[in-house]
Coordinates of C-alpha atoms and ligand atoms in Angstrom, one line a residue:
M1 CA 235.5 75.5 136.6
R2 CA 232.3 73.7 137.0
T3 CA 230.9 72.4 133.7
I4 CA 227.3 73.2 133.4
F5 CA 225.3 70.5 131.7
L6 CA 222.1 72.0 130.4
S7 CA 219.7 70.5 128.0
L8 CA 216.6 72.1 126.9
S9 CA 213.9 70.0 125.3
L10 CA 210.7 70.8 123.7
T11 CA 208.2 68.2 124.6
C12 CA 204.9 67.4 123.1
L13 CA 203.2 68.4 126.3
L14 CA 200.5 70.9 125.6
F15 CA 199.9 73.9 127.8
A16 CA 197.1 76.4 128.0
G17 CA 196.1 77.7 124.6
R18 CA 198.2 75.1 122.7
S19 CA 196.6 73.1 120.0
A20 CA 197.7 69.7 118.9
G21 CA 200.2 69.5 116.0
Q22 CA 201.8 72.9 116.6
A23 CA 204.6 71.9 118.9
V24 CA 208.2 71.7 117.6
E25 CA 210.7 69.5 119.4
L26 CA 214.0 71.2 120.4
T27 CA 217.0 69.9 122.4
I28 CA 220.0 71.9 123.4
D29 CA 223.0 70.1 124.7
A30 CA 225.3 72.5 126.5
A31 CA 227.6 69.7 127.5
K32 CA 228.8 69.5 123.9
P33 CA 230.2 73.0 123.1
G34 CA 231.1 73.8 119.5
P35 CA 233.4 76.5 118.1
M36 CA 233.3 80.1 119.0
I37 CA 230.8 82.2 117.1
N38 CA 233.3 84.9 116.0
R39 CA 231.9 88.4 116.7
H40 CA 233.2 89.4 113.3
I41 CA 230.3 87.6 111.6
F42 CA 228.2 90.5 112.8
G43 CA 230.3 92.9 110.7
Q44 CA 228.9 95.8 108.5
F45 CA 229.7 97.1 105.1
A46 CA 229.8 100.9 104.3
E47 CA 230.5 101.6 100.6
H48 CA 230.7 105.0 99.0
L49 CA 227.3 104.4 97.3
G50 CA 224.2 106.6 97.4
T51 CA 223.8 108.0 100.9
G52 CA 225.5 105.2 102.7
V53 CA 228.4 107.3 103.7
Y54 CA 227.6 110.9 102.7
D55 CA 224.4 111.9 104.7
G56 CA 224.2 108.5 106.3
I57 CA 227.4 108.8 108.4
W58 CA 229.2 112.0 107.3
V59 CA 227.3 115.3 107.4
G60 CA 230.4 117.5 107.9
R61 CA 231.5 119.6 110.8
D62 CA 229.4 122.6 109.8
S63 CA 226.1 120.7 109.6
K64 CA 223.1 121.6 111.6
I65 CA 222.6 117.9 112.3
P66 CA 224.3 117.2 115.6
N67 CA 227.7 115.7 114.8
T68 CA 231.1 114.9 116.3
R69 CA 233.9 115.9 113.9
G70 CA 231.4 115.5 111.0
M71 CA 229.9 112.2 112.0
R72 CA 226.2 112.3 112.8
N73 CA 225.6 111.6 116.5
D74 CA 222.3 109.8 116.2
V75 CA 223.8 107.2 113.8
V76 CA 227.0 106.8 115.9
N77 CA 225.0 106.3 119.1
S78 CA 222.7 103.7 117.4
L79 CA 225.6 101.8 116.0
R80 CA 227.5 101.7 119.3
A81 CA 224.6 99.7 120.7
L82 CA 225.2 97.0 118.0
K83 CA 228.8 96.6 119.1
V84 CA 229.7 96.5 115.4
P85 CA 232.9 94.4 115.3
N86 CA 234.3 95.6 111.9
V87 CA 233.3 97.8 109.0
R88 CA 234.2 97.0 105.4
W89 CA 235.1 100.1 103.5
P90 CA 235.3 101.9 100.9
G91 CA 233.6 99.2 98.7
G92 CA 232.4 97.1 97.0
C93 CA 232.8 98.0 93.3
F94 CA 233.8 101.5 94.5
A95 CA 237.0 100.1 96.1
D96 CA 238.4 99.2 92.7
E97 CA 238.1 102.8 91.6
Y98 CA 239.2 104.4 94.8
H99 CA 242.5 106.2 95.0
W100 CA 243.3 106.8 98.7
R101 CA 245.4 109.9 98.2
N102 CA 242.3 111.8 97.1
G103 CA 241.0 111.4 100.6
I104 CA 243.7 112.7 102.8
G105 CA 245.0 116.1 103.7
S106 CA 243.5 119.6 103.5
K107 CA 242.9 119.6 99.8
R108 CA 240.7 116.7 98.7
G109 CA 240.4 115.4 95.2
I110 CA 237.1 115.9 93.5
T111 CA 236.4 112.7 91.5
L112 CA 233.5 110.7 90.2
N113 CA 231.7 107.6 91.4
P114 CA 230.9 106.1 88.0
T115 CA 229.5 102.7 89.2
W116 CA 227.0 104.2 91.6
G117 CA 225.0 106.9 89.9
G118 CA 227.9 108.8 88.3
V119 CA 227.8 111.3 91.1
I120 CA 230.6 113.6 92.4
E121 CA 232.8 111.9 95.0
P122 CA 234.1 114.8 97.2
N123 CA 236.5 112.6 99.1
T124 CA 235.7 114.5 102.3
F125 CA 235.2 111.2 104.0
G126 CA 238.7 109.5 103.6
T127 CA 241.1 107.4 105.6
H128 CA 241.2 109.6 108.7
E129 CA 237.5 110.2 108.8
F130 CA 236.8 106.4 108.4
M131 CA 239.2 105.6 111.3
D132 CA 237.7 108.3 113.4
F133 CA 234.2 106.9 112.7
L134 CA 235.4 103.5 113.8
D135 CA 236.7 105.0 117.0
Q136 CA 233.4 106.7 117.6
I137 CA 231.4 103.5 117.2
G138 CA 234.0 101.2 118.8
S139 CA 234.8 99.1 115.7
E140 CA 237.7 97.8 113.6
A141 CA 238.8 98.4 110.0
F142 CA 238.3 96.0 107.1
L143 CA 239.8 97.8 104.2
S144 CA 239.2 96.8 100.6
I145 CA 242.2 97.8 98.5
N146 CA 242.0 98.8 94.8
L147 CA 243.3 95.8 92.7
G148 CA 241.1 96.7 89.7
S149 CA 242.4 100.1 88.6
G150 CA 245.1 100.7 91.2
T151 CA 248.6 99.3 91.5
V152 CA 250.4 97.2 94.0
N153 CA 252.5 100.2 94.8
E154 CA 249.5 102.4 95.5
A155 CA 248.0 99.8 97.9
A156 CA 251.3 99.2 99.6
D157 CA 251.8 102.9 100.2
W158 CA 248.3 103.2 101.7
I159 CA 248.9 100.5 104.3
E160 CA 252.4 101.8 105.0
Y161 CA 250.8 105.3 105.4
M162 CA 248.4 103.9 107.9
T163 CA 250.5 101.5 109.9
S164 CA 254.1 102.5 109.9
R165 CA 255.5 103.5 113.3
Q166 CA 258.9 104.2 111.9
Q167 CA 259.2 107.7 110.5
T168 CA 259.0 107.1 106.8
D169 CA 257.9 109.8 104.5
L170 CA 254.4 108.3 104.4
A171 CA 254.3 108.0 108.2
K172 CA 255.3 111.7 108.5
Q173 CA 252.6 112.6 106.1
R174 CA 250.1 110.8 108.4
T175 CA 251.4 112.6 111.4
A176 CA 251.1 115.9 109.5
N177 CA 247.5 115.0 108.8
G178 CA 246.8 114.6 112.5
H179 CA 247.5 111.0 113.5
P180 CA 251.0 110.3 114.7
A181 CA 250.2 106.9 116.1
P182 CA 250.0 104.0 113.6
Y183 CA 246.5 102.8 112.8
K184 CA 245.4 99.2 113.2
V185 CA 244.2 97.4 110.1
P186 CA 243.1 94.0 111.1
F187 CA 241.4 93.0 107.8
L188 CA 242.5 93.6 104.2
G189 CA 240.3 92.7 101.3
I190 CA 242.5 92.1 98.2
G191 CA 240.2 93.3 95.5
N192 CA 236.4 92.9 95.2
E193 CA 234.4 90.7 92.8
S194 CA 237.4 90.6 90.5
W195 CA 235.4 88.2 88.3
D196 CA 233.0 91.1 87.6
C197 CA 233.0 94.8 88.5
G198 CA 236.6 94.4 89.9
G199 CA 238.1 93.8 86.5
N200 CA 236.4 90.7 85.0
M201 CA 239.5 88.6 85.6
S202 CA 240.0 84.9 85.0
P203 CA 240.8 82.9 88.1
D204 CA 244.4 82.4 87.0
F205 CA 245.0 86.1 86.3
Y206 CA 243.5 87.0 89.7
L207 CA 245.7 84.4 91.5
S208 CA 248.8 86.1 90.0
Q209 CA 247.6 89.5 91.2
L210 CA 246.8 88.1 94.6
K211 CA 250.3 86.8 95.1
M212 CA 251.8 90.2 94.3
Y213 CA 249.4 92.2 96.6
A214 CA 249.7 89.6 99.4
R215 CA 253.5 89.8 99.2
F216 CA 254.0 93.6 99.0
V217 CA 251.0 95.2 100.8
R218 CA 252.4 95.0 104.3
N219 CA 251.1 96.0 107.7
F220 CA 254.0 97.6 109.6
N221 CA 252.1 98.2 112.9
P222 CA 254.3 96.5 115.6
A223 CA 251.1 95.5 117.4
Q224 CA 249.9 93.6 114.3
Q225 CA 252.7 91.1 113.8
G226 CA 252.8 87.3 114.1
K227 CA 249.6 85.8 115.4
D228 CA 248.0 89.2 115.6
G229 CA 248.8 89.9 112.0
M230 CA 246.4 91.5 109.5
L231 CA 244.1 88.9 107.8
R232 CA 244.5 89.1 104.0
I233 CA 241.3 88.1 102.3
A234 CA 241.3 86.9 98.7
V235 CA 238.4 87.4 96.3
G236 CA 236.2 84.4 96.3
P237 CA 233.0 83.2 94.7
G238 CA 229.6 84.8 94.2
G239 CA 227.5 81.8 93.2
T240 CA 227.3 78.0 92.6
E241 CA 227.9 78.2 88.8
Q242 CA 230.9 76.3 87.3
G243 CA 232.9 79.5 86.9
F244 CA 232.7 80.2 90.6
V245 CA 233.6 76.6 91.4
D246 CA 236.7 77.0 89.2
W247 CA 237.5 80.3 90.9
T248 CA 237.5 78.8 94.4
E249 CA 239.4 75.7 93.1
T250 CA 242.1 77.9 91.5
V251 CA 242.6 80.2 94.5
M252 CA 242.6 77.4 97.1
K253 CA 244.8 75.2 95.0
G254 CA 247.2 78.1 94.4
W255 CA 247.2 78.8 98.2
K256 CA 247.9 75.1 98.9
A257 CA 251.0 75.3 96.6
R258 CA 252.2 78.6 98.0
Q259 CA 255.8 79.3 98.8
W260 CA 257.2 81.3 101.7
S261 CA 256.8 84.6 99.9
W262 CA 253.0 85.0 100.1
D263 CA 250.0 83.8 102.0
M264 CA 246.4 84.6 102.7
E265 CA 244.1 84.1 105.7
G266 CA 240.6 84.4 104.3
L267 CA 238.5 83.8 101.2
S268 CA 235.6 86.1 100.4
L269 CA 232.1 84.9 99.4
H270 CA 229.2 87.2 98.3
N271 CA 225.6 86.2 98.3
Y272 CA 222.6 88.4 97.7
T273 CA 219.0 87.2 98.2
V274 CA 217.6 88.0 94.8
I275 CA 215.2 85.8 92.7
N276 CA 215.3 87.7 89.4
W277 CA 218.0 90.3 88.8
E278 CA 216.1 91.8 85.9
K279 CA 212.8 92.1 87.9
K280 CA 213.7 92.2 91.6
H281 CA 211.1 91.9 94.4
S282 CA 209.8 95.0 96.0
S283 CA 210.8 95.9 99.6
V284 CA 207.4 97.3 100.4
D285 CA 203.7 96.4 99.9
F286 CA 204.2 92.7 99.3
G287 CA 202.2 89.7 100.5
E288 CA 202.7 86.4 102.1
K289 CA 203.7 84.8 98.7
E290 CA 206.6 87.2 98.3
Y291 CA 207.6 86.7 101.9
A292 CA 207.7 82.9 101.5
E293 CA 209.6 83.2 98.1
I294 CA 212.3 85.4 99.5
L295 CA 212.8 83.3 102.6
K296 CA 213.1 80.1 100.5
K297 CA 215.6 81.9 98.3
T298 CA 217.7 83.0 101.2
L299 CA 218.0 79.5 102.5
E300 CA 219.7 78.5 99.3
I301 CA 222.8 80.0 100.8
N302 CA 223.3 76.6 102.4
A303 CA 223.9 74.9 99.0
L304 CA 226.4 77.7 98.1
L305 CA 228.2 77.3 101.3
D306 CA 228.3 73.5 101.0
T307 CA 229.8 73.8 97.5
H308 CA 232.6 76.3 98.4
I309 CA 233.3 75.0 101.9
G310 CA 233.7 71.6 100.4
I311 CA 236.4 72.9 98.1
M312 CA 238.1 74.7 100.9
D313 CA 238.0 71.6 103.1
K314 CA 239.8 69.7 100.3
Y315 CA 242.7 72.0 100.2
D316 CA 242.6 73.2 103.8
P317 CA 241.2 70.5 106.1
E318 CA 242.7 72.3 109.1
K319 CA 240.4 75.3 108.4
K320 CA 243.2 77.8 108.5
I321 CA 241.5 79.9 105.9
A322 CA 238.4 81.8 107.1
L323 CA 235.4 82.0 104.8
V324 CA 234.5 85.7 104.8
V325 CA 230.9 86.3 103.7
D326 CA 231.7 90.0 103.2
E327 CA 228.5 90.9 101.3
W328 CA 225.2 89.3 102.1
G329 CA 221.6 90.4 102.4
A330 CA 218.4 91.0 100.5
W331 CA 218.6 93.1 97.3
Y332 CA 215.2 94.5 96.2
S333 CA 214.1 96.9 93.4
P334 CA 214.9 100.6 94.1
M335 CA 212.3 102.6 95.9
P336 CA 210.1 104.5 93.5
G337 CA 211.5 108.0 92.9
S338 CA 215.0 107.1 94.2
N339 CA 218.2 107.2 92.1
P340 CA 218.4 103.6 90.8
G341 CA 222.2 103.8 91.3
F342 CA 221.8 104.4 95.0
L343 CA 220.2 101.0 95.8
V344 CA 217.6 102.5 98.2
Q345 CA 215.2 100.0 99.6
Q346 CA 212.9 99.7 102.7
N347 CA 213.4 97.1 105.4
S348 CA 210.5 95.0 106.7
Q349 CA 209.8 92.2 109.2
R350 CA 210.6 89.8 106.3
D351 CA 214.2 91.2 106.4
A352 CA 214.4 90.7 110.2
V353 CA 213.5 87.0 109.7
L354 CA 215.9 86.8 106.8
A355 CA 218.7 88.3 108.8
A356 CA 218.2 85.9 111.7
L357 CA 218.2 82.9 109.3
N358 CA 221.5 83.9 107.7
L359 CA 223.1 84.7 111.1
N360 CA 222.0 81.2 112.3
I361 CA 223.5 79.6 109.2
F362 CA 226.8 81.4 109.8
A363 CA 226.8 80.4 113.5
R364 CA 226.3 76.8 112.6
R365 CA 229.4 77.0 110.3
A366 CA 231.4 78.9 112.8
D367 CA 234.4 76.7 112.4
R368 CA 234.8 78.1 108.8
I369 CA 232.9 81.3 108.6
R370 CA 234.7 83.8 110.9
I371 CA 233.8 87.1 109.3
A372 CA 230.7 88.4 107.6
N373 CA 229.4 91.8 106.5
I374 CA 225.8 92.6 105.8
A375 CA 225.2 94.8 102.8
Q376 CA 225.0 97.6 103.8
M377 CA 225.0 99.5 107.0
I378 CA 223.1 102.7 106.2
N379 CA 220.6 103.7 103.5
V380 CA 221.8 101.0 101.0
L381 CA 220.3 97.6 100.4
Q382 CA 219.5 95.7 103.7
A383 CA 220.4 98.5 106.0
M384 CA 220.5 98.8 109.8
I385 CA 219.6 102.5 109.6
L386 CA 217.7 104.8 107.3
T387 CA 218.3 108.6 107.3
D388 CA 216.8 111.5 105.5
K389 CA 218.5 114.8 106.4
E390 CA 217.9 115.2 110.2
K391 CA 215.6 112.2 110.4
M392 CA 216.6 108.7 111.3
A393 CA 214.8 105.3 111.6
L394 CA 216.1 102.0 112.9
T395 CA 215.1 99.0 110.7
P396 CA 213.9 95.6 111.7
T397 CA 217.3 94.2 110.7
Y398 CA 218.9 96.6 113.2
H399 CA 216.9 95.2 116.0
V400 CA 217.9 91.6 115.1
F401 CA 221.6 92.6 115.1
K402 CA 221.0 94.2 118.5
M403 CA 219.2 91.2 119.9
Y404 CA 222.0 88.9 118.7
V405 CA 224.8 90.9 120.5
P406 CA 225.0 88.1 123.2
F407 CA 226.1 85.7 120.5
Q408 CA 229.2 87.7 119.7
D409 CA 232.2 85.5 120.7
A410 CA 229.8 83.1 122.4
T411 CA 230.4 79.3 122.3
F412 CA 228.1 77.5 119.9
V413 CA 225.9 74.9 121.6
P414 CA 224.3 72.3 119.4
V415 CA 220.5 72.4 119.1
T416 CA 218.4 69.6 117.5
F417 CA 214.8 70.2 116.8
N418 CA 212.0 69.0 114.6
A419 CA 211.5 72.2 112.6
G420 CA 208.1 71.3 111.3
S421 CA 206.9 73.0 108.1
Y422 CA 205.1 76.1 106.9
T423 CA 203.6 76.1 103.5
H424 CA 202.2 79.0 101.5
A425 CA 201.4 79.2 97.8
G426 CA 203.1 75.9 97.2
I427 CA 206.3 77.0 98.9
T428 CA 207.3 74.9 101.9
L429 CA 209.8 76.2 104.5
P430 CA 210.9 75.0 107.8
R431 CA 208.5 76.5 110.4
V432 CA 211.1 77.1 113.0
D433 CA 214.9 77.7 113.2
A434 CA 217.0 78.0 116.3
I435 CA 220.6 78.4 117.6
A436 CA 222.0 78.4 121.1
A437 CA 225.3 79.5 122.6
K438 CA 227.0 80.0 125.9
G439 CA 227.6 83.7 126.1
K440 CA 230.7 85.4 127.4
D441 CA 228.4 86.5 130.2
G442 CA 228.1 82.8 131.3
K443 CA 224.4 82.7 130.3
L444 CA 222.9 80.2 127.9
W445 CA 221.3 82.1 125.0
L446 CA 218.6 80.8 122.7
A447 CA 217.5 82.4 119.5
V448 CA 214.2 81.1 117.9
T449 CA 212.9 82.2 114.5
N450 CA 209.3 81.4 113.6
L451 CA 209.1 81.6 109.8
D452 CA 205.3 80.9 109.8
A453 CA 203.6 84.1 108.7
N454 CA 200.4 83.2 110.6
R455 CA 200.8 80.7 113.4
P456 CA 202.6 81.2 116.7
V457 CA 204.8 78.4 117.9
E458 CA 204.6 76.9 121.4
I459 CA 207.8 75.7 122.9
D460 CA 208.7 73.8 126.0
L461 CA 212.3 74.1 127.1
K462 CA 213.4 71.4 129.4
S463 CA 216.8 71.4 131.1
V464 CA 218.5 68.0 131.3
G465 CA 221.0 67.8 134.1
A466 CA 219.9 71.1 135.6
S467 CA 216.5 72.8 136.1
V468 CA 215.7 76.0 134.3
R469 CA 215.1 78.6 137.0
S470 CA 214.4 81.6 134.9
A471 CA 214.4 83.0 131.4
A472 CA 214.1 86.5 130.0
G473 CA 214.3 88.0 126.6
E474 CA 212.7 89.8 123.7
T475 CA 210.7 89.0 120.6
L476 CA 210.5 91.0 117.4
T477 CA 207.4 90.6 115.4
A478 CA 205.1 92.9 113.5
P479 CA 201.5 93.3 112.4
K480 CA 202.3 92.1 108.9
V481 CA 205.1 90.5 107.0
D482 CA 205.7 93.7 105.2
S483 CA 205.5 96.0 108.2
I484 CA 208.3 98.6 108.2
N485 CA 209.6 101.5 110.3
T486 CA 209.3 104.9 108.7
F487 CA 210.6 108.3 109.8
D488 CA 207.0 109.2 110.8
Q489 CA 206.3 105.8 112.5
P490 CA 209.7 104.5 113.6
N491 CA 208.4 102.0 116.2
T492 CA 206.1 99.8 114.2
V493 CA 208.6 97.0 114.4
T494 CA 210.5 97.0 117.7
P495 CA 211.4 94.2 120.1
K496 CA 209.1 93.6 123.1
P497 CA 209.8 91.6 126.2
I498 CA 208.5 88.1 125.8
S499 CA 206.7 86.4 128.6
T500 CA 208.1 83.0 129.7
Q501 CA 206.8 80.5 132.2
V502 CA 208.9 78.2 134.2
Q503 CA 207.1 75.1 135.4
G504 CA 208.7 72.2 137.0
G505 CA 212.2 73.0 135.7
K506 CA 210.9 73.6 132.2
L507 CA 210.5 76.8 130.3
L508 CA 207.4 77.5 128.3
L509 CA 207.7 79.9 125.5
N510 CA 205.0 81.1 123.1
V511 CA 206.7 82.5 120.1
P512 CA 204.6 84.8 117.9
A513 CA 204.1 84.3 114.1
R514 CA 206.8 85.8 111.8
S515 CA 209.1 86.6 114.6
V516 CA 212.7 86.5 116.0
T517 CA 213.1 85.8 119.7
V518 CA 216.2 85.8 121.9
V519 CA 216.1 84.7 125.5
A520 CA 218.7 84.1 128.2
V521 CA 218.1 80.9 130.2
A522 CA 219.4 80.5 133.7
Ligands
AHR601 O1 226.7 96.1 97.6 C1 226.5 96.6 96.3 C2 227.5 95.9 95.3 O2 227.2 94.6 95.2 C3 229.0 96.0 95.7 O3 229.6 97.2 95.4 C4 229.5 94.8 94.9 O4 230.6 94.2 95.4 C5 228.3 93.9 94.7 O5 228.1 93.5 93.4

C-alpha cells in the first residue's frame, strides 16, 4: 500500500481579508501516524435520572409519540446518525441502587429512585428494553453493576442471565422473556464512584470488592472469550486531590500484584466542568466572561489526566489498562422551574466548543484513553438531545459528535501549531485547537476549534510531499456564545458548509469565531 505523506502547514502568508497578527501556524505530518482513536471515546451515558430514559428514550408501546417497541423514533433516528459506539447504563449513582430483577419479565417491580428526585422507578425500561434500544441505534452495552447495595451473587446472576448460551435456569428465564440468544456485554463497570455515592469506600476496601466482582461476575457468551472478552472497568478517580491520587495508586498497585484469579482491563475517571459546586454557572443567558471561565476550567482536565495517567504508567507501562473517562461534560445549575434532582440544563455554542476541546484531548491521549462517555445522552447535563413530550431538539453538542464521526477508529496524525491566545476579562486561553487523523475512509480529516469569541481565524494549509487538491467540510458557529437550540427554534446552531480555497497546492480556510470546524482534505 502506498504511504501517503501529507503535511499541512499554516503559513504567515496573508490572503484577502486577512489582517496581520491573526494567523496561527499549523503543521500536520501524516507520515508519522499515531495510535487509533478508539471509536468508544465517543460513547454516551444514559442514567435513570430525570427524563434521560423515561420520556427521553422510552415512551412505551401505547404512546402517541411514534415509537418502535416503546422507543421514540425521532430520538432513535437522531442517535443512529451519531454512530454511538456504546451506551453506559443504568447509572451513575443509580446503578448502585439498581436491582436488575425488577426490570425483567411481565411484572415489573415498582421501586424508588432516591438519589435523583425521589421519584417512582417503574422499571418498565429494563435489561431487554436497553438491549433493544442498543439494537435500534446500532450500539453496544456498557453495563454498570451494583457494587454499592447489591451483592456479588446478584451481579454474577445478571451477567449469566444475559450471556449464557448454555441452558441454565437463568438462560431459560431470558428465553422465556423473549431473547433465546445470549446478549453481548462488551463493557462492565464494577461500581460507580465508590468513593462517594457508590458507598463511600476507602481505596483498600474497594480493591477487596473489586477482586471479588472481577473474579465471579463472568461473561459466558462464547463470542466474548479470550481477546474478545468483556472489559472489566474498575472505579477510578474523580479529581486531583490526594484522596484520588491514593485511590488510583491503590487500585493500580493492587492490579500490578494480581494473581491469576482476577484481572481488570480498564480504570474509570470522572470529570465534570464545574467551577463552584455550590453556585454553578448558568447554562443560558451568560456572557463572554462566563464563556471564557468555563473553557478555562474544562482545559484543567489535562492536569487531571497527567496525574492519573502518570500513576497508571508507573504500574502499567505497556498501557494494558484503558483509562475510561466514563463521565465527562459541563454541569450547570438546574433550569429554573425544573426539578433540581433531574439535572436539566440547556446546551449552547459554549458546550459545542467545550465538547470539541475534550474530544481533542482524548484523541491526543488515544494510547491510554480508549473509552469515554459524555454525561448524559438525553435531557440530562450536557445532552445530545432535548425532548419535551412529542417535541425534540438537537443540541450544539450533538452536532459536534456528528461532525466528529470520521474520527471514530481513525489513525491519529500529529499536528503542531502555534495556538496563539485569546484573552477576555483577564482569562487567557489558547485561541485555536486542532487535531487530525487518517479516517477509515482513507481521507485526511482535520478538526479546528476557534475558542476566540470574537475573531475569526485565517488558516493556510499546505501539503508537504503532496498537493492539496480539494477540501470540504462543515463549521458550527452561532450568533452568540450562549446561542441555543430550542423546540421553537431548533436550528439556531447547526453546521453549515465551510468554503475553502485551494491555491497552489495550499488550502485556505477562514474559520469563524467561537466555532468548531471539520474538513476532509484530499
Ligand atoms: O451524571 C450524574 C451523576 O454524576 C452520576 O450519577 C454520578 O456518577 C456522578 O456523580
